[in-house]
Short mmCIF file of C-alpha atoms and ligand atoms in Angstrom, two decimals:
data_model
loop_
_atom_site.label_atom_id
_atom_site.label_comp_id
_atom_site.label_asym_id
_atom_site.label_seq_id
_atom_site.Cartn_x
_atom_site.Cartn_y
_atom_site.Cartn_z
CA MET A 121 0.00 0.00 0.00
CA ASP A 122 1.27 3.47 -0.83
CA GLN A 123 1.80 5.54 2.21
CA ILE A 124 -0.27 8.73 2.40
CA ASP A 125 0.81 11.26 4.95
CA VAL A 126 -1.96 12.67 7.14
CA PRO A 127 -1.03 15.90 8.90
CA PHE A 128 -2.31 16.60 12.40
CA LEU A 129 -3.97 19.77 11.10
CA ASP A 130 -4.47 21.11 7.58
CA LEU A 131 -4.93 24.87 7.47
CA VAL A 132 -4.20 25.18 3.75
CA ARG A 133 -7.22 23.36 2.28
CA PRO A 134 -10.02 25.40 3.92
CA HIS A 135 -8.35 28.70 3.05
CA VAL A 136 -7.57 27.78 -0.55
CA GLU A 137 -11.20 26.67 -0.96
CA MET A 138 -12.33 30.13 0.18
CA GLN A 139 -9.52 32.06 -1.48
CA GLU A 140 -11.70 34.49 -3.42
CA GLN A 141 -13.93 35.42 -0.50
CA LEU A 142 -10.94 35.94 1.76
CA ALA A 143 -9.06 37.99 -0.85
CA ALA A 144 -12.17 40.19 -1.27
CA VAL A 145 -11.97 41.07 2.44
CA PHE A 146 -8.37 42.20 2.04
CA HIS A 147 -9.24 44.09 -1.14
CA HIS A 148 -12.03 45.94 0.65
CA ALA A 149 -9.69 46.90 3.50
CA LEU A 150 -7.09 48.24 1.04
CA HIS A 151 -9.65 50.34 -0.79
CA THR A 152 -11.19 51.84 2.35
CA ALA A 153 -8.06 51.90 4.55
CA GLY A 154 -10.37 50.49 7.21
CA PHE A 155 -7.80 48.45 9.08
CA ILE A 156 -8.83 48.77 12.73
CA GLY A 157 -12.39 48.69 14.07
CA GLY A 158 -15.27 50.04 12.00
CA LYS A 159 -18.13 48.28 10.25
CA PRO A 160 -16.47 44.91 9.51
CA VAL A 161 -15.73 44.48 13.23
CA GLN A 162 -19.26 45.51 14.28
CA ASP A 163 -20.83 43.26 11.67
CA PHE A 164 -18.80 40.27 12.78
CA GLU A 165 -19.54 40.98 16.46
CA GLY A 166 -23.27 41.04 15.70
CA ALA A 167 -23.09 37.78 13.75
CA PHE A 168 -21.00 35.97 16.37
CA ALA A 169 -23.26 37.17 19.21
CA LYS A 170 -26.18 35.67 17.30
CA PHE A 171 -24.29 32.42 16.71
CA CYS A 172 -23.63 32.13 20.47
CA ASP A 173 -27.16 33.18 21.55
CA VAL A 174 -25.88 36.16 23.53
CA GLY A 175 -26.66 39.85 23.64
CA HIS A 176 -23.11 41.14 23.18
CA CYS A 177 -19.84 40.21 21.52
CA VAL A 178 -16.67 42.30 21.82
CA GLY A 179 -13.94 41.47 19.31
CA VAL A 180 -10.43 41.58 20.75
CA GLY A 181 -6.85 40.75 19.79
CA SER A 182 -6.68 37.13 21.03
CA GLY A 183 -8.35 34.56 23.26
CA THR A 184 -5.93 35.48 26.03
CA ASP A 185 -7.02 39.14 25.79
CA ALA A 186 -10.64 38.00 25.79
CA LEU A 187 -10.27 36.00 28.99
CA ARG A 188 -8.23 38.70 30.74
CA PHE A 189 -10.76 41.42 29.82
CA ALA A 190 -13.73 39.21 30.74
CA LEU A 191 -12.27 38.49 34.19
CA MET A 192 -11.47 42.14 34.86
CA ALA A 193 -14.81 43.40 33.56
CA ALA A 194 -16.78 40.78 35.51
CA GLY A 195 -15.14 41.96 38.74
CA VAL A 196 -12.00 39.96 39.59
CA ARG A 197 -9.75 42.26 41.62
CA PRO A 198 -5.99 42.07 42.28
CA GLY A 199 -5.04 39.56 44.95
CA GLU A 200 -8.18 37.42 44.59
CA SER A 201 -8.09 33.76 43.66
CA VAL A 202 -9.76 32.24 40.60
CA ILE A 203 -10.52 28.52 40.36
CA THR A 204 -9.68 26.62 37.19
CA VAL A 205 -8.22 23.26 36.10
CA PRO A 206 -4.56 22.23 35.70
CA ASN A 207 -5.40 20.41 32.43
CA THR A 208 -5.64 23.37 30.07
CA PHE A 209 -3.50 25.59 27.87
CA ILE A 210 -1.44 28.06 29.91
CA ALA A 211 -3.35 31.01 28.40
CA THR A 212 -6.19 30.23 30.85
CA THR A 213 -3.97 30.89 33.87
CA GLU A 214 -1.97 33.67 32.19
CA ALA A 215 -5.22 35.58 31.77
CA ILE A 216 -6.09 35.02 35.45
CA THR A 217 -2.68 36.21 36.63
CA GLN A 218 -2.62 39.17 34.25
CA ALA A 219 -6.06 40.23 35.48
CA GLY A 220 -4.44 40.42 38.93
CA GLY A 221 -5.81 37.09 40.14
CA ILE A 222 -4.11 33.95 41.43
CA PRO A 223 -4.98 30.57 39.90
CA GLU A 224 -6.31 27.91 42.28
CA PHE A 225 -6.70 24.43 40.79
CA VAL A 226 -9.40 21.76 41.03
CA ASP A 227 -8.91 18.35 39.37
CA ILE A 228 -10.75 17.13 36.28
CA ASP A 229 -13.27 14.36 35.60
CA GLU A 230 -11.48 11.31 34.20
CA ARG A 231 -14.03 10.76 31.45
CA THR A 232 -14.77 14.28 30.14
CA TYR A 233 -11.36 15.84 30.99
CA ASN A 234 -13.22 18.94 32.21
CA ILE A 235 -13.56 20.29 35.76
CA ASP A 236 -15.15 17.70 38.06
CA PRO A 237 -18.14 19.38 39.78
CA GLU A 238 -17.91 16.91 42.70
CA LYS A 239 -14.28 17.83 43.32
CA LEU A 240 -15.23 21.49 43.04
CA ARG A 241 -17.84 20.95 45.75
CA GLU A 242 -15.38 19.07 47.94
CA TYR A 243 -12.84 21.81 47.47
CA LEU A 244 -15.29 24.54 48.45
CA GLU A 245 -16.72 22.60 51.38
CA LEU A 246 -13.56 21.07 52.83
CA LYS A 247 -10.68 23.29 51.78
CA CYS A 248 -12.24 26.72 52.21
CA GLU A 249 -13.83 28.83 54.90
CA ARG A 250 -16.50 31.37 54.25
CA ASP A 251 -15.84 35.09 54.29
CA ALA A 252 -18.73 36.38 56.42
CA ALA A 253 -19.10 39.71 54.64
CA SER A 254 -19.12 38.54 51.03
CA GLY A 255 -20.26 34.91 51.46
CA ARG A 256 -17.30 34.00 49.26
CA PRO A 257 -14.93 31.13 50.05
CA VAL A 258 -11.46 31.76 51.44
CA SER A 259 -8.86 29.13 50.56
CA ARG A 260 -7.31 27.56 53.66
CA ARG A 261 -4.23 26.80 51.59
CA THR A 262 -3.49 30.40 50.64
CA GLY A 263 -5.72 32.48 52.91
CA ARG A 264 -7.00 34.25 49.82
CA LYS A 265 -10.56 35.06 48.90
CA ILE A 266 -11.94 33.29 45.83
CA THR A 267 -13.95 35.39 43.41
CA ALA A 268 -14.49 33.39 40.26
CA ILE A 269 -14.51 30.00 38.54
CA VAL A 270 -13.20 29.54 35.02
CA PRO A 271 -14.57 26.27 33.59
CA VAL A 272 -12.64 25.38 30.45
CA HIS A 273 -14.69 23.70 27.70
CA LEU A 274 -11.71 21.58 26.67
CA TYR A 275 -11.33 19.78 23.32
CA GLY A 276 -14.69 21.23 22.18
CA GLN A 277 -16.89 19.78 24.92
CA MET A 278 -18.63 21.94 27.50
CA ALA A 279 -18.06 21.44 31.20
CA ASP A 280 -21.02 20.16 33.25
CA MET A 281 -22.41 23.63 33.90
CA ASP A 282 -25.57 23.00 36.00
CA PRO A 283 -23.75 21.91 39.18
CA ILE A 284 -21.02 24.51 38.61
CA LEU A 285 -23.56 27.32 38.35
CA LYS A 286 -25.36 26.04 41.43
CA LEU A 287 -22.18 26.00 43.50
CA ALA A 288 -21.23 29.41 42.12
CA GLU A 289 -24.58 30.78 43.19
CA SER A 290 -24.36 29.44 46.72
CA TYR A 291 -20.79 30.75 47.15
CA ASN A 292 -21.35 34.08 45.37
CA LEU A 293 -18.75 33.26 42.70
CA LEU A 294 -18.50 34.67 39.17
CA VAL A 295 -18.43 32.14 36.34
CA ILE A 296 -16.35 33.04 33.29
CA GLU A 297 -16.24 30.38 30.56
CA ASP A 298 -13.02 29.62 28.70
CA ALA A 299 -14.75 28.73 25.43
CA CYS A 300 -11.56 29.08 23.35
CA GLN A 301 -11.90 25.49 22.07
CA ALA A 302 -15.69 25.30 21.97
CA HIS A 303 -17.23 27.53 19.27
CA GLY A 304 -20.74 26.15 18.78
CA ALA A 305 -20.57 23.45 21.46
CA GLN A 306 -23.85 22.87 23.31
CA TYR A 307 -24.91 21.79 26.77
CA PHE A 308 -28.30 20.47 27.83
CA SER A 309 -29.23 22.17 31.08
CA ARG A 310 -31.35 19.79 33.17
CA GLN A 311 -32.08 22.80 35.34
CA GLU A 312 -33.59 24.81 32.50
CA GLN A 313 -34.65 21.88 30.30
CA GLY A 314 -32.98 23.34 27.24
CA TRP A 315 -29.80 23.39 25.16
CA ARG A 316 -27.36 26.23 25.83
CA LYS A 317 -24.52 27.38 23.60
CA ALA A 318 -20.94 27.69 24.80
CA GLY A 319 -20.29 31.32 25.66
CA SER A 320 -23.86 32.01 26.80
CA VAL A 321 -23.87 30.34 30.21
CA GLY A 322 -21.48 32.28 32.45
CA LYS A 323 -21.39 35.97 33.29
CA ALA A 324 -18.99 36.27 30.34
CA ALA A 325 -16.96 33.98 28.10
CA ALA A 326 -13.76 34.07 26.09
CA PHE A 327 -13.25 32.76 22.56
CA SER A 328 -10.00 32.44 20.62
CA PHE A 329 -9.83 32.69 16.84
CA TYR A 330 -6.25 31.48 16.62
CA PRO A 331 -5.89 29.89 13.15
CA GLY A 332 -6.19 26.28 14.33
CA LYS A 333 -9.38 26.78 16.39
CA ASN A 334 -12.79 25.66 15.06
CA LEU A 335 -13.32 29.25 13.90
CA GLY A 336 -9.89 30.63 13.08
CA ALA A 337 -8.62 33.94 11.73
CA CYS A 338 -5.70 34.32 9.30
CA GLY A 339 -3.75 35.78 12.22
CA GLU A 340 -4.56 36.56 15.85
CA ALA A 341 -8.08 37.31 17.11
CA GLY A 342 -10.50 36.64 19.95
CA ALA A 343 -13.84 37.73 21.42
CA VAL A 344 -15.71 38.17 24.68
CA THR A 345 -19.38 37.16 24.72
CA THR A 346 -21.82 38.15 27.45
CA ASN A 347 -25.46 38.93 28.15
CA ASN A 348 -24.38 41.64 30.55
CA PRO A 349 -24.28 45.11 28.93
CA GLU A 350 -21.94 46.59 31.59
CA VAL A 351 -19.43 43.77 31.15
CA ALA A 352 -19.52 44.34 27.37
CA GLU A 353 -19.04 48.08 27.85
CA ILE A 354 -16.02 47.64 30.13
CA CYS A 355 -14.47 45.12 27.68
CA ARG A 356 -14.92 47.66 24.86
CA LYS A 357 -12.97 50.17 26.90
CA LEU A 358 -10.32 47.70 28.04
CA ARG A 359 -9.52 46.67 24.47
CA ASP A 360 -9.02 50.28 23.41
CA HIS A 361 -6.85 52.02 26.03
CA GLY A 362 -9.76 52.61 28.37
CA GLN A 363 -11.31 55.20 26.12
CA ALA A 364 -15.02 55.67 25.54
CA ALA A 365 -14.34 58.62 23.20
CA LYS A 366 -11.05 59.23 21.43
CA TYR A 367 -8.40 60.52 23.87
CA TYR A 368 -10.83 60.55 26.81
CA HIS A 369 -9.68 57.69 29.05
CA ASP A 370 -12.09 56.57 31.77
CA ILE A 371 -9.74 53.83 32.89
CA GLU A 372 -6.33 52.52 31.87
CA GLY A 373 -6.79 49.82 29.28
CA TYR A 374 -4.81 47.85 26.70
CA ASN A 375 -4.14 47.66 23.01
CA GLY A 376 -6.37 44.64 22.50
CA ARG A 377 -8.47 45.39 19.44
CA LEU A 378 -9.70 43.09 16.69
CA ASP A 379 -8.54 44.35 13.29
CA ALA A 380 -10.96 44.77 10.40
CA ILE A 381 -9.28 42.30 8.04
CA GLN A 382 -9.47 39.50 10.62
CA ALA A 383 -13.09 40.45 11.42
CA GLY A 384 -14.02 40.24 7.72
CA ILE A 385 -12.27 36.89 7.35
CA LEU A 386 -13.96 35.53 10.48
CA HIS A 387 -17.36 36.71 9.27
CA ALA A 388 -16.87 34.91 5.94
CA LYS A 389 -15.78 31.72 7.73
CA LEU A 390 -18.56 31.93 10.34
CA ASN A 391 -21.04 31.02 7.58
CA TYR A 392 -19.37 27.59 7.38
CA LEU A 393 -18.85 26.97 11.08
CA SER A 394 -22.01 24.93 11.75
CA ASP A 395 -21.25 22.65 8.78
CA TRP A 396 -17.61 22.30 9.80
CA ASN A 397 -18.62 21.43 13.36
CA GLU A 398 -21.05 18.82 12.02
CA GLN A 399 -18.24 17.33 9.91
CA ARG A 400 -16.02 17.18 12.99
CA ARG A 401 -18.78 15.36 14.89
CA GLN A 402 -19.11 12.83 12.08
CA ILE A 403 -15.38 12.27 11.90
CA ALA A 404 -15.31 11.78 15.68
CA GLN A 405 -18.17 9.27 15.52
CA CYS A 406 -16.41 7.39 12.76
CA TYR A 407 -13.12 7.26 14.72
CA SER A 408 -14.90 6.07 17.86
CA GLU A 409 -16.81 3.35 16.01
CA GLN A 410 -13.58 2.02 14.54
CA LEU A 411 -11.43 2.29 17.66
CA ARG A 412 -13.87 1.36 20.41
CA ASP A 413 -13.08 -2.38 20.31
CA ILE A 414 -9.45 -1.82 21.26
CA HIS A 415 -9.43 -2.39 25.01
CA SER A 416 -6.15 -0.64 25.71
CA LEU A 417 -7.44 2.55 24.07
CA ILE A 418 -10.06 4.91 25.49
CA VAL A 419 -12.13 6.96 23.03
CA PRO A 420 -13.68 10.34 23.96
CA PHE A 421 -16.76 10.27 26.20
CA GLU A 422 -19.68 12.49 25.21
CA PRO A 423 -22.36 12.55 27.92
CA PRO A 424 -26.01 12.75 26.82
CA TRP A 425 -26.11 16.39 27.92
CA SER A 426 -23.29 17.38 25.58
CA ARG A 427 -22.99 18.16 21.88
CA ALA A 428 -19.26 18.48 21.49
CA VAL A 429 -17.63 20.17 18.50
CA TYR A 430 -14.39 18.14 18.66
CA HIS A 431 -11.81 20.85 18.45
CA LEU A 432 -9.55 17.89 19.24
CA TYR A 433 -10.13 14.15 19.09
CA VAL A 434 -8.25 12.82 22.12
CA VAL A 435 -7.70 9.15 22.94
CA GLN A 436 -5.97 7.61 25.93
CA PHE A 437 -3.43 4.89 25.53
CA PRO A 438 -1.02 3.43 28.10
CA ASP A 439 2.10 3.71 25.96
CA ARG A 440 1.38 7.04 24.40
CA GLN A 441 4.97 7.87 23.50
CA GLU A 442 5.53 4.69 21.56
CA MET A 443 2.22 5.08 19.73
CA GLN A 444 3.12 8.64 18.77
CA ASN A 445 6.54 7.58 17.46
CA ILE A 446 5.13 4.74 15.40
CA LEU A 447 2.38 6.96 13.94
CA LYS A 448 4.98 9.57 13.08
CA ALA A 449 7.03 6.97 11.23
CA LEU A 450 3.88 6.03 9.31
CA GLY A 451 3.36 9.67 8.31
CA ILE A 452 0.52 10.46 10.73
CA GLY A 453 0.69 13.69 12.70
CA THR A 454 -0.52 13.71 16.32
CA GLY A 455 -0.45 16.13 19.25
CA ILE A 456 -0.51 16.09 23.05
CA HIS A 457 -2.90 18.47 24.79
CA TYR A 458 -1.23 18.88 27.22
CA PRO A 459 1.94 17.00 28.25
CA VAL A 460 2.71 18.88 31.49
CA PRO A 461 -0.13 19.89 33.86
CA LEU A 462 -0.02 23.57 34.77
CA HIS A 463 0.66 22.97 38.48
CA GLN A 464 3.85 21.13 37.45
CA GLN A 465 5.12 23.85 35.10
CA SER A 466 8.19 25.83 36.21
CA ALA A 467 6.21 29.03 35.58
CA TYR A 468 3.91 28.10 38.48
CA ALA A 469 6.41 26.77 41.00
CA ALA A 470 5.54 29.72 43.24
CA LEU A 471 1.91 28.56 43.54
CA GLY A 472 3.22 25.85 45.86
CA TYR A 473 1.58 22.76 44.38
CA ARG A 474 3.26 19.36 44.25
CA GLY A 475 3.12 16.25 42.12
CA GLY A 476 0.21 14.12 43.36
CA ASP A 477 -2.03 17.11 44.09
CA PHE A 478 -4.20 16.45 41.00
CA PRO A 479 -3.97 12.72 40.31
CA VAL A 480 -6.49 12.53 37.46
CA THR A 481 -4.87 15.35 35.50
CA GLU A 482 -1.41 13.91 36.18
CA GLN A 483 -2.39 10.46 35.00
CA VAL A 484 -4.17 11.49 31.81
CA ALA A 485 -1.29 13.82 30.91
CA THR A 486 0.89 10.72 30.45
CA ARG A 487 -1.70 8.88 28.34
CA ILE A 488 -3.54 11.34 26.08
CA LEU A 489 -2.91 11.58 22.35
CA SER A 490 -4.74 13.83 19.87
CA LEU A 491 -5.38 12.28 16.44
CA PRO A 492 -5.76 14.28 13.20
CA MET A 493 -9.08 16.19 13.33
CA TYR A 494 -10.33 18.85 10.94
CA PRO A 495 -13.48 19.18 8.82
CA GLN A 496 -11.62 18.48 5.56
CA LEU A 497 -10.16 15.17 6.80
CA SER A 498 -11.28 12.72 4.10
CA ALA A 499 -12.69 9.23 4.67
CA SER A 500 -9.59 7.64 3.16
CA GLU A 501 -7.29 9.75 5.33
CA GLN A 502 -9.29 8.70 8.33
CA ASP A 503 -9.00 5.05 7.31
CA THR A 504 -5.26 5.55 7.03
CA VAL A 505 -5.13 6.92 10.58
CA VAL A 506 -7.24 4.09 11.99
CA GLY A 507 -5.15 1.52 10.13
CA ALA A 508 -1.97 3.07 11.45
CA VAL A 509 -3.26 3.08 15.03
CA ARG A 510 -4.02 -0.65 14.75
CA GLU A 511 -0.68 -1.30 13.13
CA SER A 512 1.12 0.59 15.87
CA LEU A 513 -0.67 -1.49 18.50
CA ALA A 514 0.43 -4.66 16.73
CA THR A 515 4.00 -3.39 16.54
CA ALA A 516 3.91 -2.44 20.18
CA GLY A 517 2.72 -5.96 20.95
CA SER A 518 -0.51 -4.75 22.47
CA LEU A 519 -2.94 -6.32 20.05
CA SER A 520 -3.29 -9.23 22.42
CA SER A 521 -5.43 -6.94 24.52
CA VAL A 522 -7.80 -6.22 21.61
C1 LIG B 170 -6.25 28.85 22.41
C2 LIG B 170 -6.65 28.91 23.83
C3 LIG B 170 -6.56 30.09 24.59
C4 LIG B 170 -5.88 31.34 24.12
O1 LIG B 170 -6.23 31.86 22.92
P1 LIG B 170 -5.19 32.75 22.09
O2 LIG B 170 -6.05 33.29 20.98
O3 LIG B 170 -4.10 31.86 21.60
O4 LIG B 170 -4.70 33.83 22.98
C5 LIG B 170 -7.06 30.06 25.88
N1 LIG B 170 -7.59 28.95 26.42
C6 LIG B 170 -7.66 27.79 25.73
C7 LIG B 170 -8.26 26.59 26.39
C8 LIG B 170 -7.17 27.73 24.42
O5 LIG B 170 -7.22 26.57 23.77
#
């Protein structure tokens, strides 16, 4: 059999397919010199707000900007702690720190890889005291007041939001969603008996439009979504040097704007996002059907309350490193999201965590492997990947466990 290489991600095909539409955006910008802000940005914000079922969308420079602005605008103040998970991209905790907060970790659920609501409850009940004045928890570990929770909708699947929102309500905590991997993901709220879109559940949410995300720019971009007009207003100021009118600065802000070319490109691509997400779901289903019988391999778990958009298709396998090497030799690209949990990164040594503090995160970090996943992945490419996974198991002598 001829070997076909299958890259982990193909960002050429979708853009070449849309070349004319994307070039028209650039052409328009050249002929109007509308590079920053203006109508293309407003139009995209309106369309993305509608896509997410929210009242407001504020386009910003990146997902990291979006999360930092959302946290600041929602009311996180310097010196306060913010709960999140150690199994996420470092941008989640960078945004917390850069908003003045201090990350505080809670372990993940072993099946969904998202924050475990039971462990969140245990943490709040057993590891915190209550601040009498605010009703907010105070961490016994650090003595700091906790203000917010950042659930990360990792790999394109939403966190189990009902119990998180309930705990947040009883502890007076803000909920800011990190939806950077979850454009279009949905969650069935048993509480409200209805489906909710990622980005519409918390007080505010952050999206990234980094090129490889489900909706990606041809450069850097991000957005805050919220139903809260004040939060949106503060984010608009924060992204533009704190000004409400040119050279009148209500607060000190940042240079965190979305440029018009990226907004135009995102708007053109947004029209395809629902179809692309559906293709990702089909590819995921096809992978899972073909890999499920391998006992040493764990396929992604999608609870009945979730409609995931498979930003990544992540399997668990005991000898991940060997599998990755063999797949590489067979021309199949893979990724690891993420190899080192945040509490074990040098950057966070000062937080004072140790190995063993988050056993689920630590264990899955040694076993997870992301297979090629993008809407344009063809059936034959997918067969090649599945065949290579089986072949690698045979090579690794693990097929006996099939
Ligand atoms: C991509 C990503 C971010 C950051 O987005 P940027 O646009 O790269 O700044 C934040 N959180 C998660 C979970 C991400 O995957």
